[in-house]
CSV table of C-alpha atoms and ligand atoms in Angstrom, one decimal:
chain,number,residue,atom,x,y,z
A,1,MET,CA,0.0,0.0,0.0
A,2,SER,CA,2.9,2.3,0.7
A,3,GLY,CA,3.5,2.5,-3.1
A,4,ASP,CA,0.3,4.4,-3.5
A,5,THR,CA,1.7,7.5,-1.9
A,6,ASN,CA,4.4,7.5,-4.6
A,7,MET,CA,1.9,7.6,-7.5
A,8,PRO,CA,2.2,10.7,-9.7
A,9,ALA,CA,-0.6,13.2,-9.3
A,10,GLU,CA,-3.3,12.5,-11.9
A,11,LYS,CA,-2.7,14.6,-14.9
A,12,GLN,CA,-5.3,16.9,-16.2
A,13,ILE,CA,-6.9,15.4,-19.3
A,14,LYS,CA,-9.2,17.6,-21.4
A,15,PRO,CA,-12.0,15.9,-23.4
A,16,LYS,CA,-12.0,16.2,-27.2
A,17,ALA,CA,-15.1,17.1,-29.1
A,18,PHE,CA,-17.1,14.6,-31.1
A,19,GLY,CA,-19.7,14.9,-33.8
A,20,PRO,CA,-23.4,15.5,-33.3
A,21,VAL,CA,-25.5,12.5,-32.6
A,22,SER,CA,-27.6,11.8,-35.6
A,23,LYS,CA,-31.4,12.5,-35.5
A,24,GLY,CA,-33.7,9.6,-35.2
A,25,TYR,CA,-32.1,7.9,-32.2
A,26,PRO,CA,-34.1,9.1,-29.2
A,27,LEU,CA,-32.8,8.7,-25.6
A,28,ILE,CA,-35.7,7.3,-23.6
A,29,ASP,CA,-35.3,6.3,-19.9
A,30,GLY,CA,-31.5,6.6,-20.3
A,31,LYS,CA,-31.4,4.2,-23.3
A,32,ILE,CA,-30.8,5.1,-26.9
A,33,HIS,CA,-33.4,3.8,-29.2
A,34,ILE,CA,-33.5,2.8,-32.9
A,35,ALA,CA,-36.6,1.7,-34.8
A,36,GLY,CA,-38.8,2.0,-31.7
A,37,ARG,CA,-36.7,-0.1,-29.3
A,38,ALA,CA,-33.7,0.2,-27.1
A,39,VAL,CA,-30.4,-0.6,-28.9
A,40,GLU,CA,-29.7,-2.9,-26.0
A,41,ASP,CA,-32.9,-4.9,-26.6
A,42,TRP,CA,-32.1,-5.2,-30.4
A,43,ILE,CA,-28.6,-6.5,-29.6
A,44,GLY,CA,-30.1,-9.0,-27.1
A,45,GLU,CA,-32.3,-10.3,-29.9
A,46,ILE,CA,-29.6,-10.4,-32.5
A,47,GLY,CA,-27.4,-12.1,-29.9
A,48,GLN,CA,-24.2,-10.7,-31.4
A,49,THR,CA,-21.8,-7.8,-31.2
A,50,PRO,CA,-20.3,-6.0,-33.0
A,51,ALA,CA,-23.3,-5.2,-35.2
A,52,PHE,CA,-24.5,-2.6,-37.7
A,53,LEU,CA,-28.1,-1.6,-37.2
A,54,TYR,CA,-29.8,0.2,-40.0
A,55,ASP,CA,-33.3,1.8,-39.9
A,56,ALA,CA,-35.3,1.7,-43.1
A,57,ALA,CA,-37.7,4.3,-41.8
A,58,LEU,CA,-34.8,6.8,-41.6
A,59,LEU,CA,-33.9,6.0,-45.2
A,60,ASP,CA,-37.6,6.6,-46.2
A,61,GLN,CA,-37.6,9.9,-44.3
A,62,ARG,CA,-34.4,11.1,-45.9
A,63,VAL,CA,-35.6,10.4,-49.4
A,64,THR,CA,-39.0,12.0,-48.7
A,65,ASP,CA,-37.3,15.1,-47.4
A,66,LEU,CA,-35.0,15.3,-50.4
A,67,ARG,CA,-37.9,14.9,-52.9
A,68,ALA,CA,-39.9,17.6,-51.1
A,69,ALA,CA,-37.0,20.1,-51.4
A,70,MET,CA,-35.8,19.3,-54.9
A,71,PRO,CA,-37.5,20.0,-58.2
A,72,GLU,CA,-39.8,17.2,-59.2
A,73,ARG,CA,-37.9,16.8,-62.4
A,74,LEU,CA,-34.7,15.7,-60.6
A,75,ALA,CA,-34.3,12.0,-60.3
A,76,ILE,CA,-32.5,10.6,-57.2
A,77,HIS,CA,-30.0,7.8,-57.7
A,78,TYR,CA,-28.3,5.8,-55.0
A,79,ALA,CA,-24.6,5.2,-55.3
A,80,MET,CA,-24.6,1.7,-53.9
A,81,LYS,CA,-21.0,1.5,-52.9
A,82,ALA,CA,-22.0,3.5,-49.8
A,83,ASN,CA,-23.8,0.4,-48.5
A,84,PRO,CA,-24.4,-2.7,-50.6
A,85,PHE,CA,-25.9,-4.9,-47.8
A,86,ALA,CA,-28.5,-6.8,-49.7
A,87,PRO,CA,-31.7,-5.9,-47.6
A,88,PHE,CA,-30.4,-2.3,-47.5
A,89,LEU,CA,-29.8,-2.3,-51.3
A,90,ARG,CA,-33.2,-3.8,-52.0
A,91,HIS,CA,-34.8,-1.1,-49.9
A,92,MET,CA,-32.9,1.7,-51.7
A,93,ILE,CA,-33.7,0.2,-55.1
A,94,GLY,CA,-37.4,0.5,-54.2
A,95,LEU,CA,-37.0,4.0,-52.9
A,96,CYS,CA,-34.8,5.7,-55.5
A,97,ASP,CA,-35.1,6.3,-59.3
A,98,GLY,CA,-31.8,4.7,-60.2
A,99,ILE,CA,-28.7,2.9,-59.0
A,100,ASP,CA,-25.1,4.0,-59.6
A,101,LEU,CA,-22.6,1.2,-59.8
A,102,ALA,CA,-18.9,1.1,-59.6
A,103,SER,CA,-18.1,-2.5,-60.6
A,104,GLY,CA,-19.3,-5.6,-62.3
A,105,GLY,CA,-19.8,-7.2,-58.9
A,106,GLU,CA,-22.1,-4.3,-57.9
A,107,LEU,CA,-24.0,-4.7,-61.2
A,108,GLU,CA,-24.7,-8.3,-60.3
A,109,MET,CA,-25.8,-7.4,-56.8
A,110,ALA,CA,-28.1,-4.7,-58.1
A,111,LEU,CA,-29.7,-7.2,-60.6
A,112,ASP,CA,-30.1,-9.9,-57.9
A,113,ASN,CA,-31.9,-7.4,-55.8
A,114,GLY,CA,-34.4,-6.3,-58.4
A,115,ALA,CA,-32.9,-3.1,-60.0
A,116,GLN,CA,-33.8,-2.5,-63.7
A,117,PRO,CA,-30.8,-2.3,-66.0
A,118,SER,CA,-32.3,0.7,-67.7
A,119,HIS,CA,-32.1,2.6,-64.4
A,120,MET,CA,-28.5,1.8,-63.7
A,121,SER,CA,-25.3,3.6,-64.6
A,122,PHE,CA,-21.8,2.3,-64.2
A,123,ALA,CA,-18.9,4.6,-63.5
A,124,GLY,CA,-15.3,4.0,-62.4
A,125,PRO,CA,-11.8,3.7,-63.8
A,126,ALA,CA,-10.3,0.5,-65.3
A,127,LYS,CA,-13.6,-1.3,-66.1
A,128,THR,CA,-12.5,-4.6,-67.6
A,129,ASP,CA,-13.8,-6.0,-70.9
A,130,ALA,CA,-15.8,-8.6,-68.9
A,131,GLU,CA,-17.5,-5.9,-66.9
A,132,LEU,CA,-18.2,-3.8,-70.0
A,133,LYS,CA,-19.6,-6.8,-71.8
A,134,LEU,CA,-22.0,-7.6,-68.9
A,135,ALA,CA,-23.2,-4.0,-68.7
A,136,ILE,CA,-23.7,-3.7,-72.5
A,137,LYS,CA,-25.5,-7.1,-72.6
A,138,LYS,CA,-27.9,-5.9,-69.8
A,139,GLY,CA,-28.4,-2.5,-71.3
A,140,VAL,CA,-26.8,-0.6,-68.4
A,141,THR,CA,-25.5,3.0,-69.2
A,142,ILE,CA,-21.8,3.1,-69.0
A,143,ASN,CA,-20.2,6.4,-67.9
A,144,LEU,CA,-17.0,6.5,-70.0
A,145,GLU,CA,-13.9,7.4,-68.1
A,146,SER,CA,-11.6,7.6,-71.2
A,147,GLU,CA,-11.4,7.5,-74.9
A,148,GLY,CA,-9.8,4.0,-74.7
A,149,GLU,CA,-12.8,2.8,-72.7
A,150,ALA,CA,-15.1,4.2,-75.4
A,151,GLU,CA,-13.3,2.2,-78.1
A,152,ARG,CA,-13.6,-1.0,-76.1
A,153,CYS,CA,-17.3,-0.4,-75.6
A,154,LEU,CA,-17.8,0.2,-79.3
A,155,ALA,CA,-15.9,-3.0,-80.1
A,156,ILE,CA,-17.8,-5.1,-77.6
A,157,GLY,CA,-21.2,-3.6,-78.7
A,158,HIS,CA,-20.2,-4.5,-82.3
A,159,SER,CA,-19.3,-8.0,-81.5
A,160,LEU,CA,-22.5,-8.5,-79.5
A,161,GLY,CA,-24.7,-6.8,-82.1
A,162,ILE,CA,-26.0,-4.4,-79.4
A,163,LYS,CA,-26.0,-0.6,-79.4
A,164,PRO,CA,-24.2,0.2,-76.2
A,165,ARG,CA,-25.7,2.9,-74.0
A,166,LEU,CA,-22.8,5.3,-73.4
A,167,ALA,CA,-22.6,8.5,-71.4
A,168,VAL,CA,-19.4,10.5,-71.1
A,169,ARG,CA,-18.1,11.3,-67.7
A,170,VAL,CA,-16.6,14.8,-67.9
A,171,ASN,CA,-13.6,15.9,-65.8
A,172,PRO,CA,-14.7,19.5,-65.3
A,173,ASP,CA,-12.3,22.4,-64.9
A,174,PHE,CA,-13.9,23.2,-61.5
A,175,ASP,CA,-14.3,21.2,-58.3
A,176,LEU,CA,-16.8,21.2,-55.5
A,177,ARG,CA,-15.8,23.7,-52.8
A,178,GLY,CA,-15.5,22.3,-49.3
A,179,SER,CA,-15.4,18.8,-50.7
A,180,GLY,CA,-13.9,16.0,-48.5
A,181,MET,CA,-12.6,14.3,-51.6
A,182,ARG,CA,-11.8,16.2,-54.8
A,183,MET,CA,-13.0,14.3,-57.8
A,184,GLY,CA,-12.7,17.0,-60.6
A,185,GLY,CA,-10.4,19.8,-61.7
A,186,GLY,CA,-6.9,19.1,-62.9
A,187,ALA,CA,-5.3,15.8,-63.8
A,188,LYS,CA,-7.6,13.0,-62.7
A,189,ALA,CA,-8.2,9.3,-63.0
A,190,PHE,CA,-11.9,10.1,-63.5
A,191,GLY,CA,-13.6,11.2,-66.7
A,192,VAL,CA,-12.5,12.8,-69.9
A,193,ASP,CA,-11.1,16.4,-69.8
A,194,GLN,CA,-13.8,18.7,-70.8
A,195,GLU,CA,-12.2,20.1,-73.9
A,196,ARG,CA,-11.9,16.6,-75.4
A,197,VAL,CA,-15.5,15.6,-74.7
A,198,PRO,CA,-17.2,17.1,-77.8
A,199,GLY,CA,-14.9,15.1,-80.1
A,200,LEU,CA,-15.5,11.9,-78.2
A,201,VAL,CA,-19.3,12.3,-78.2
A,202,ARG,CA,-19.3,13.0,-82.0
A,203,HIS,CA,-17.2,9.9,-82.5
A,204,ILE,CA,-19.4,7.5,-80.4
A,205,ILE,CA,-22.6,8.8,-82.1
A,206,ALA,CA,-21.0,8.3,-85.6
A,207,ALA,CA,-20.0,4.8,-84.5
A,208,GLY,CA,-23.6,4.0,-83.9
A,209,ALA,CA,-23.7,3.9,-80.1
A,210,HIS,CA,-26.7,5.2,-78.1
A,211,TRP,CA,-25.3,8.4,-76.6
A,212,ARG,CA,-27.1,9.0,-73.3
A,213,GLY,CA,-25.5,12.2,-72.2
A,214,PHE,CA,-23.1,13.4,-69.5
A,215,HIS,CA,-22.0,12.4,-66.1
A,216,ILE,CA,-20.3,15.3,-64.2
A,217,TYR,CA,-19.2,14.5,-60.6
A,218,ALA,CA,-17.2,17.3,-59.0
A,219,GLY,CA,-16.8,16.1,-55.4
A,220,SER,CA,-18.0,14.4,-52.2
A,221,GLN,CA,-18.9,15.1,-48.6
A,222,SER,CA,-19.5,18.9,-48.8
A,223,LEU,CA,-21.7,20.5,-46.1
A,224,ASP,CA,-21.6,23.9,-47.9
A,225,SER,CA,-25.1,24.3,-49.4
A,226,ASP,CA,-24.1,27.4,-51.5
A,227,ALA,CA,-21.1,25.5,-52.9
A,228,LEU,CA,-23.3,22.5,-53.8
A,229,ALA,CA,-25.8,24.8,-55.5
A,230,GLU,CA,-23.0,26.7,-57.3
A,231,THR,CA,-21.5,23.4,-58.5
A,232,GLN,CA,-24.9,22.3,-59.9
A,233,ALA,CA,-25.2,25.6,-61.7
A,234,LYS,CA,-21.7,25.3,-63.2
A,235,THR,CA,-22.4,21.7,-64.1
A,236,ILE,CA,-25.6,22.6,-66.0
A,237,ALA,CA,-23.7,25.5,-67.8
A,238,LEU,CA,-20.9,23.1,-68.7
A,239,ALA,CA,-23.3,20.5,-70.0
A,240,ALA,CA,-25.0,23.1,-72.2
A,241,GLN,CA,-21.7,24.4,-73.5
A,242,LEU,CA,-20.6,20.9,-74.4
A,243,ALA,CA,-24.0,20.0,-76.0
A,244,ASN,CA,-23.9,23.1,-78.1
A,245,ALA,CA,-20.4,22.3,-79.3
A,246,ILE,CA,-21.5,18.8,-80.2
A,247,GLY,CA,-24.7,20.1,-81.8
A,248,VAL,CA,-26.9,17.4,-80.3
A,249,ALA,CA,-29.2,17.6,-77.2
A,250,PRO,CA,-28.2,15.1,-74.4
A,251,GLU,CA,-31.0,12.8,-73.1
A,252,HIS,CA,-29.7,12.7,-69.6
A,253,ILE,CA,-27.4,14.6,-67.3
A,254,ASN,CA,-26.1,13.2,-64.1
A,255,LEU,CA,-25.3,16.3,-62.0
A,256,GLY,CA,-23.2,14.4,-59.5
A,257,GLY,CA,-23.9,14.6,-55.8
A,258,GLY,CA,-21.5,15.4,-53.0
A,259,PHE,CA,-24.0,16.2,-50.3
A,260,GLY,CA,-22.2,15.6,-47.0
A,261,ILE,CA,-23.4,14.6,-43.5
A,262,PRO,CA,-22.2,16.0,-40.2
A,263,TYR,CA,-19.6,13.6,-38.9
A,264,PHE,CA,-17.6,16.0,-36.6
A,265,ALA,CA,-18.0,18.6,-33.9
A,266,LYS,CA,-19.3,21.9,-35.4
A,267,ASP,CA,-20.4,20.2,-38.6
A,268,LYS,CA,-23.8,21.6,-39.7
A,269,PRO,CA,-26.2,19.6,-42.0
A,270,VAL,CA,-26.7,20.8,-45.6
A,271,ASP,CA,-29.7,23.0,-46.1
A,272,LEU,CA,-31.8,21.2,-48.7
A,273,ASN,CA,-34.0,24.2,-49.2
A,274,ILE,CA,-31.1,26.4,-50.4
A,275,ILE,CA,-30.1,23.8,-52.9
A,276,GLY,CA,-33.6,22.9,-54.0
A,277,GLU,CA,-34.7,26.6,-54.5
A,278,LYS,CA,-31.6,27.4,-56.6
A,279,LEU,CA,-32.0,24.2,-58.7
A,280,LYS,CA,-35.7,25.0,-59.3
A,281,ARG,CA,-34.6,28.4,-60.6
A,282,GLN,CA,-32.0,26.7,-62.9
A,283,PHE,CA,-34.6,24.3,-64.2
A,284,SER,CA,-37.1,27.0,-65.0
A,285,ASN,CA,-34.4,28.9,-67.0
A,286,LEU,CA,-32.6,26.1,-68.8
A,287,PRO,CA,-30.4,26.7,-71.9
A,288,VAL,CA,-32.5,25.7,-75.0
A,289,ILE,CA,-30.4,22.6,-75.8
A,290,LEU,CA,-31.2,21.1,-72.3
A,291,LYS,CA,-35.0,21.9,-72.4
A,292,ASP,CA,-36.1,18.2,-72.7
A,293,CYS,CA,-33.2,16.7,-70.8
A,294,LYS,CA,-33.6,14.4,-67.8
A,295,PHE,CA,-31.6,15.2,-64.7
A,296,ALA,CA,-30.4,13.1,-61.8
A,297,ILE,CA,-28.2,13.4,-58.7
A,298,GLU,CA,-26.3,10.5,-57.3
A,299,LEU,CA,-25.9,10.3,-53.6
A,300,GLY,CA,-24.4,7.6,-51.3
A,301,ARG,CA,-23.5,8.8,-47.8
A,302,TYR,CA,-26.2,11.5,-47.7
A,303,LEU,CA,-28.9,8.9,-48.1
A,304,ALA,CA,-27.4,6.1,-46.2
A,305,GLY,CA,-24.9,7.4,-43.6
A,306,GLU,CA,-27.2,8.7,-40.8
A,307,ALA,CA,-29.6,5.7,-41.1
A,308,GLY,CA,-27.2,3.3,-39.4
A,309,ILE,CA,-25.2,2.8,-36.2
A,310,TYR,CA,-22.3,0.5,-35.3
A,311,VAL,CA,-22.6,-1.1,-31.9
A,312,THR,CA,-19.7,-2.7,-30.1
A,313,ARG,CA,-19.4,-4.2,-26.6
A,314,ILE,CA,-16.8,-3.2,-23.9
A,315,ILE,CA,-14.7,-6.2,-23.2
A,316,ASP,CA,-12.1,-4.6,-20.9
A,317,LYS,CA,-11.7,-1.4,-18.9
A,318,LYS,CA,-8.2,-0.3,-17.8
A,319,ILE,CA,-6.2,2.7,-16.8
A,320,SER,CA,-2.9,3.7,-18.4
A,321,HIS,CA,-1.0,6.8,-17.4
A,322,GLY,CA,-4.1,8.1,-15.8
A,323,GLU,CA,-6.3,7.7,-18.9
A,324,ILE,CA,-9.2,5.3,-19.1
A,325,PHE,CA,-9.3,2.8,-22.0
A,326,LEU,CA,-12.5,0.9,-22.9
A,327,ALA,CA,-11.4,-1.9,-25.2
A,328,CYS,CA,-14.2,-3.2,-27.4
A,329,ASP,CA,-15.0,-6.2,-29.5
A,330,GLY,CA,-15.3,-4.1,-32.6
A,331,GLY,CA,-12.8,-1.8,-34.3
A,332,LEU,CA,-11.5,-0.3,-37.5
A,333,HIS,CA,-11.9,-3.7,-39.3
A,334,HIS,CA,-15.6,-2.8,-39.4
A,335,GLN,CA,-15.5,1.0,-39.1
A,336,LEU,CA,-12.3,2.2,-40.7
A,337,ALA,CA,-13.7,5.7,-41.3
A,338,ALA,CA,-14.6,6.3,-37.6
A,339,SER,CA,-11.0,5.4,-36.7
A,340,GLY,CA,-9.9,8.3,-39.0
A,341,ASN,CA,-8.1,6.1,-41.5
A,342,PHE,CA,-10.4,6.5,-44.5
A,343,GLY,CA,-9.7,9.7,-46.4
A,344,THR,CA,-9.1,12.1,-43.5
A,345,VAL,CA,-5.9,14.0,-42.7
A,346,VAL,CA,-6.6,14.8,-39.0
A,347,ARG,CA,-8.2,12.2,-36.8
A,348,ARG,CA,-11.5,13.5,-35.3
A,349,ASN,CA,-14.2,11.8,-33.3
A,350,TYR,CA,-17.3,10.5,-35.0
A,351,PRO,CA,-20.6,11.0,-33.0
A,352,ILE,CA,-20.5,8.5,-30.2
A,353,ALA,CA,-22.6,7.5,-27.1
A,354,MET,CA,-23.1,4.8,-24.6
A,355,ALA,CA,-26.2,2.8,-25.4
A,356,SER,CA,-27.3,3.0,-21.8
A,357,GLN,CA,-26.6,6.0,-19.7
A,358,ARG,CA,-26.0,4.5,-16.2
A,359,ASP,CA,-26.3,7.1,-13.5
A,360,GLY,CA,-25.6,10.6,-14.8
A,361,ALA,CA,-21.9,10.2,-14.0
A,362,GLU,CA,-19.5,10.9,-16.9
A,363,GLU,CA,-15.8,10.0,-17.6
A,364,ILE,CA,-13.3,10.9,-20.2
A,365,VAL,CA,-12.5,7.7,-22.0
A,366,ASN,CA,-10.6,6.3,-25.0
A,367,ILE,CA,-12.7,3.9,-27.0
A,368,VAL,CA,-10.3,1.4,-28.6
A,369,GLY,CA,-10.9,-1.6,-30.8
A,370,CYS,CA,-9.6,-5.1,-30.6
A,371,LEU,CA,-6.9,-4.8,-33.2
A,372,CYS,CA,-3.2,-4.7,-32.3
A,373,THR,CA,-2.5,-1.3,-33.7
A,374,PRO,CA,-2.7,2.2,-32.2
A,375,LEU,CA,-4.8,3.2,-35.3
A,376,ASP,CA,-7.7,1.2,-33.9
A,377,ARG,CA,-9.3,4.0,-31.9
A,378,LEU,CA,-13.0,4.8,-32.3
A,379,GLY,CA,-13.2,7.5,-29.7
A,380,ASP,CA,-10.3,9.7,-28.5
A,381,ARG,CA,-10.7,11.3,-25.0
A,382,VAL,CA,-14.4,11.5,-25.3
A,383,LEU,CA,-16.6,12.5,-22.4
A,384,LEU,CA,-19.3,9.9,-22.1
A,385,SER,CA,-21.6,8.4,-19.6
A,386,ARG,CA,-19.6,6.2,-17.2
A,387,ALA,CA,-19.4,2.7,-18.6
A,388,GLU,CA,-18.3,-0.8,-17.4
A,389,VAL,CA,-17.3,-4.0,-19.0
A,390,GLY,CA,-20.3,-5.5,-20.9
A,391,ASP,CA,-21.8,-2.1,-21.8
A,392,LEU,CA,-22.5,-1.2,-25.4
A,393,VAL,CA,-20.9,1.7,-27.3
A,394,ILE,CA,-22.7,3.3,-30.3
A,395,ILE,CA,-20.8,4.9,-33.2
A,396,PHE,CA,-23.2,6.9,-35.3
A,397,CYS,CA,-23.0,7.8,-39.1
A,398,ALA,CA,-22.3,4.1,-39.7
A,399,GLY,CA,-24.9,3.6,-42.5
A,400,ALA,CA,-22.4,4.4,-45.3
A,401,TYR,CA,-18.8,3.3,-45.9
A,402,GLY,CA,-18.8,1.1,-42.8
A,403,ALA,CA,-19.0,-2.7,-43.2
A,404,SER,CA,-18.1,-2.7,-46.9
A,405,ALA,CA,-15.3,-0.1,-46.8
A,406,SER,CA,-13.3,-1.6,-43.9
A,407,PRO,CA,-10.5,-4.2,-43.9
A,408,VAL,CA,-12.6,-7.0,-42.4
A,409,ASN,CA,-10.0,-9.7,-42.8
A,410,PHE,CA,-7.3,-7.8,-40.9
A,411,LEU,CA,-6.6,-9.9,-37.8
A,412,GLY,CA,-9.3,-12.5,-38.5
A,413,HIS,CA,-12.0,-11.3,-36.1
A,414,GLY,CA,-14.7,-11.8,-38.7
A,415,PRO,CA,-17.5,-9.6,-39.9
A,416,ALA,CA,-20.0,-7.6,-37.9
A,417,ALA,CA,-23.6,-8.6,-37.9
A,418,GLU,CA,-25.8,-6.4,-40.1
A,419,ILE,CA,-29.5,-6.0,-39.9
A,420,LEU,CA,-32.1,-3.7,-41.5
A,421,LEU,CA,-34.8,-2.7,-39.1
A,422,ASN,CA,-38.3,-1.5,-40.1
A,423,ASP,CA,-37.8,-3.4,-43.4
A,424,LYS,CA,-41.2,-3.8,-45.1
A,425,ASN,CA,-39.7,-6.4,-47.5
A,426,ASP,CA,-39.0,-8.6,-44.5
A,427,GLN,CA,-42.5,-9.0,-43.1
B,501,LIG,C1,-18.7,7.4,-54.6
B,501,LIG,C2,-19.4,8.1,-55.6
B,501,LIG,C3,-20.7,8.7,-55.3
B,501,LIG,C4,-21.2,8.7,-53.9
B,501,LIG,O1,-20.5,9.5,-53.1
B,501,LIG,P1,-21.1,9.9,-51.7
B,501,LIG,O2,-20.0,10.8,-51.1
B,501,LIG,O3,-21.3,8.7,-50.9
B,501,LIG,O4,-22.4,10.6,-51.9
B,501,LIG,C5,-21.4,9.3,-56.3
B,501,LIG,N1,-20.9,9.3,-57.6
B,501,LIG,C6,-19.7,8.7,-57.9
B,501,LIG,C7,-19.3,8.8,-59.3
B,501,LIG,C8,-19.0,8.1,-57.0
B,501,LIG,O5,-17.8,7.6,-57.3
């Protein structure tokens, strides 16, 4: 016992901020709820942690709100790479007007889950001949990333005796301000530089392909509503300029997406009304060559992200150098993005909470995962309700780029459970 008197004085540890807890997860009697029940109860029923819990009613609400704010003429596409979990994908196929694919594997998943090929478009670099062939056979629109890809599509279409449906992805000279990931402007793996687009479109029309129009995607994860609206306006102007240079009206323009969600402290959600009002004005004043054109936006995380949570159980509680560590059965192998290792420069805390708030007492804790790497941290010095071994931790914003965008095989812990709640297809 005498050793205790020699312990260093506890150092002062300041908590770090974390993101705003998503809407739709009420705290009732000290317990966080999803889909009308306590998270704890759902986990009891599933009998497994870690687990991703998704709420189909939140997906419905999101799409309803989006449709209410946007012009009726604007179609809403789901970029399925955000979350391809089959029941989730099925639900989104029923809810949205189209599905955007990024691989042949996604194409097969979308077909298996009931999507119509005529409502699918396929973007992404290095599409193989096998992928292109499958897409052309099924009648999926291919968003061409290069002139070489155009040639391969024309050759495959010719050999199959099918007119391929081809749109040209444009690498615009601008990018989306405030974007988490820049996808346009300058030298890029994506799309054809804008000045080369008219020549390419004339060529594919002359070669007998079905030219569908343009795909212009300028960035991702922006919370700046004015920047999003400005990018849409620039995109429409660019499409009109290109169409006029070609001398043919496009059937369809994919305006991109890029709507972000609030992951971090001080993040504010996008204001749909600002974007919707500006787009309505754009649509009521379109350049002549776009008068009959159909328009779509493609969204992944905005539709899916806040509709899901990741739940992990505390296995161990320990103190190191005066800091509390809660070691959990989950980690970055399921939720890479929350650990700060998926496209972020500075690690910041995702929205996080204890599923059950015990007694009003709070502690500053580090929430770490079960992998043998210091990267595996889901919460860095977060001030949360006091927790013990066996309690459940919730990471919010887990509906997009979670299970499918994390290195699940790393260390061999296996996948997390996934479940879609409030799923009408499942009753
Ligand atoms: C990934 C991707 C999307 C979806 O991006 P989010 O940030 O999830 O909305 C949309 N379009 C293209 C072309 C993409 O590659």
